């Protein structure tokens, strides 16, 4: 009976470990996909909103 209990605990720990590894791998894949999407969105976004702010800064520098 003791070996059955020990075998059950060993199987339980293996299952928990395997489930944890699967969870970490799945989260890594999801975060990789999200990071790639965010990177591509930032890369594809037009940068016209940065232009006027830089020109204002240069005008302020010239005034002082």
XYZ file of N, CA and C in Angstrom:
192
model
N 0.823 -1.194 0.000
C 0.000 0.000 0.000
C 0.863 1.252 0.000
N 2.017 1.198 0.658
C 2.889 2.364 0.686
C 3.444 2.678 -0.687
N 3.747 1.677 -1.451
C 4.269 1.942 -2.794
C 3.185 2.540 -3.686
N 1.929 2.169 -3.474
C 0.848 2.772 -4.248
C 0.743 4.262 -3.938
N 0.845 4.600 -2.676
C 0.772 6.003 -2.274
C 1.968 6.785 -2.831
N 3.143 6.194 -2.746
C 4.337 6.853 -3.278
C 4.226 7.004 -4.793
N 3.735 5.962 -5.460
C 3.568 6.033 -6.914
C 2.548 7.096 -7.291
N 1.485 7.232 -6.513
C 0.492 8.277 -6.772
C 1.102 9.666 -6.611
N 1.915 9.840 -5.576
C 2.558 11.140 -5.366
C 3.554 11.463 -6.475
N 4.287 10.467 -6.922
C 5.237 10.678 -8.019
C 4.492 11.062 -9.294
N 3.423 10.353 -9.599
C 2.634 10.679 -10.794
C 2.013 12.065 -10.680
N 1.542 12.400 -9.490
C 0.953 13.725 -9.274
C 1.995 14.819 -9.506
N 3.189 14.640 -8.972
C 4.224 15.659 -9.138
C 4.660 15.779 -10.603
N 4.713 14.667 -11.306
C 5.048 14.721 -12.735
C 3.976 15.466 -13.520
N 2.714 15.191 -13.201
C 1.618 15.866 -13.901
C 1.619 17.358 -13.612
N 1.860 17.724 -12.362
C 1.904 19.144 -12.010
C 3.073 19.824 -12.718
N 4.210 19.173 -12.741
C 5.381 19.742 -13.417
C 5.120 19.907 -14.907
N 4.552 18.903 -15.531
C 4.264 18.972 -16.964
C 3.238 20.060 -17.260
N 2.249 20.196 -16.407
C 1.245 21.245 -16.602
C 1.876 22.623 -16.457
N 2.764 22.782 -15.495
C 3.444 24.063 -15.318
C 4.317 24.412 -16.504
N 5.013 23.432 -17.033
C 5.860 23.668 -18.210
C 4.995 24.051 -19.408
N 3.882 23.371 -19.585
C 2.979 23.702 -20.693
C 2.419 25.111 -20.538
N 2.093 25.494 -19.308
C 1.577 26.836 -19.067
C 2.624 27.896 -19.402
N 3.854 27.683 -18.965
C 4.920 28.651 -19.240
C 5.184 28.753 -20.736
N 5.202 27.633 -21.420
C 5.440 27.657 -22.873
C 4.307 28.371 -23.601
N 3.087 28.115 -23.201
C 1.946 28.778 -23.830
C 1.990 30.280 -23.594
N 2.299 30.693 -22.369
C 2.398 32.123 -22.082
C 3.529 32.766 -22.873
N 4.628 32.065 -23.055
C 5.743 32.604 -23.833
C 5.345 32.812 -25.295
N 4.613 31.870 -25.851
C 4.168 31.997 -27.241
C 3.194 33.165 -27.383
N 2.251 33.276 -26.459
C 1.268 34.363 -26.517
C 1.957 35.715 -26.369
N 2.884 35.831 -25.418
C 3.582 37.095 -25.238
C 4.463 37.426 -26.440
N 5.030 36.423 -27.075
C 5.810 36.654 -28.281
C 4.954 37.185 -29.417
N 3.774 36.618 -29.571
C 2.864 37.087 -30.627
C 2.403 38.508 -30.343
N 2.046 38.790 -29.094
C 1.604 40.143 -28.723
C 2.740 41.144 -28.926
N 3.945 40.792 -28.540
C 5.086 41.689 -28.722
C 5.355 41.959 -30.199
N 5.243 40.942 -31.029
C 5.441 41.135 -32.471
C 4.376 42.051 -33.049
N 3.144 41.898 -32.613
C 2.058 42.756 -33.112
C 2.282 44.199 -32.681
N 2.658 44.407 -31.424
C 2.906 45.770 -30.940
C 4.073 46.398 -31.688
N 5.127 45.626 -31.918
C 6.273 46.143 -32.662
C 5.874 46.546 -34.078
N 5.107 45.696 -34.749
C 4.701 46.013 -36.116
C 3.758 47.202 -36.161
N 2.884 47.333 -35.160
C 1.996 48.498 -35.130
C 2.779 49.783 -34.910
N 3.781 49.748 -34.050
C 4.598 50.939 -33.839
C 5.415 51.269 -35.082
N 5.882 50.249 -35.760
C 6.677 50.459 -36.962
C 5.824 51.021 -38.097
N 4.575 50.586 -38.191
C 3.714 50.986 -39.301
C 2.986 52.301 -39.045
N 2.947 52.754 -37.806
C 2.213 53.978 -37.481
C 2.922 55.186 -38.090
N 2.167 56.102 -38.696
C 2.804 57.295 -39.264
C 3.393 58.166 -38.151
N 4.504 58.809 -38.461
C 5.198 59.595 -37.448
C 4.994 61.089 -37.664
N 3.872 61.470 -38.242
C 3.624 62.879 -38.530
C 3.348 63.677 -37.260
N 2.896 63.017 -36.196
C 2.592 63.740 -34.965
C 3.849 64.195 -34.232
N 5.011 63.712 -34.630
C 6.252 64.112 -33.980
C 6.873 65.347 -34.635
N 6.505 65.622 -35.861
C 7.117 66.715 -36.600
C 6.892 68.095 -36.009
N 5.655 68.503 -35.742
C 5.426 69.852 -35.215
C 6.070 70.083 -33.856
N 6.126 69.083 -33.009
C 6.735 69.251 -31.689
C 8.222 69.551 -31.823
N 8.896 68.934 -32.777
C 10.314 69.193 -32.974
C 10.530 70.591 -33.548
N 9.644 71.023 -34.435
C 9.815 72.349 -35.010
C 9.549 73.433 -33.959
N 8.616 73.216 -33.049
C 8.372 74.161 -31.970
C 9.604 74.277 -31.071
N 10.228 73.127 -30.805
C 11.408 73.147 -29.958
C 12.534 73.930 -30.615
N 12.687 73.788 -31.907
C 13.744 74.523 -32.602
C 13.433 76.002 -32.650
N 12.158 76.364 -32.751
C 11.768 77.776 -32.735
C 12.049 78.374 -31.359
N 11.758 77.637 -30.307
C 12.018 78.125 -28.944
C 13.510 78.321 -28.723
N 14.306 77.418 -29.248
C 15.757 77.547 -29.087
C 16.281 78.779 -29.826
N 15.730 79.047 -30.980
C 16.169 80.211 -31.744
C 15.771 81.514 -31.055
N 14.630 81.519 -30.382
C 14.158 82.727 -29.702
C 15.025 83.056 -28.504
N 15.528 82.063 -27.833
C 16.337 82.326 -26.632
C 17.749 82.546 -27.070
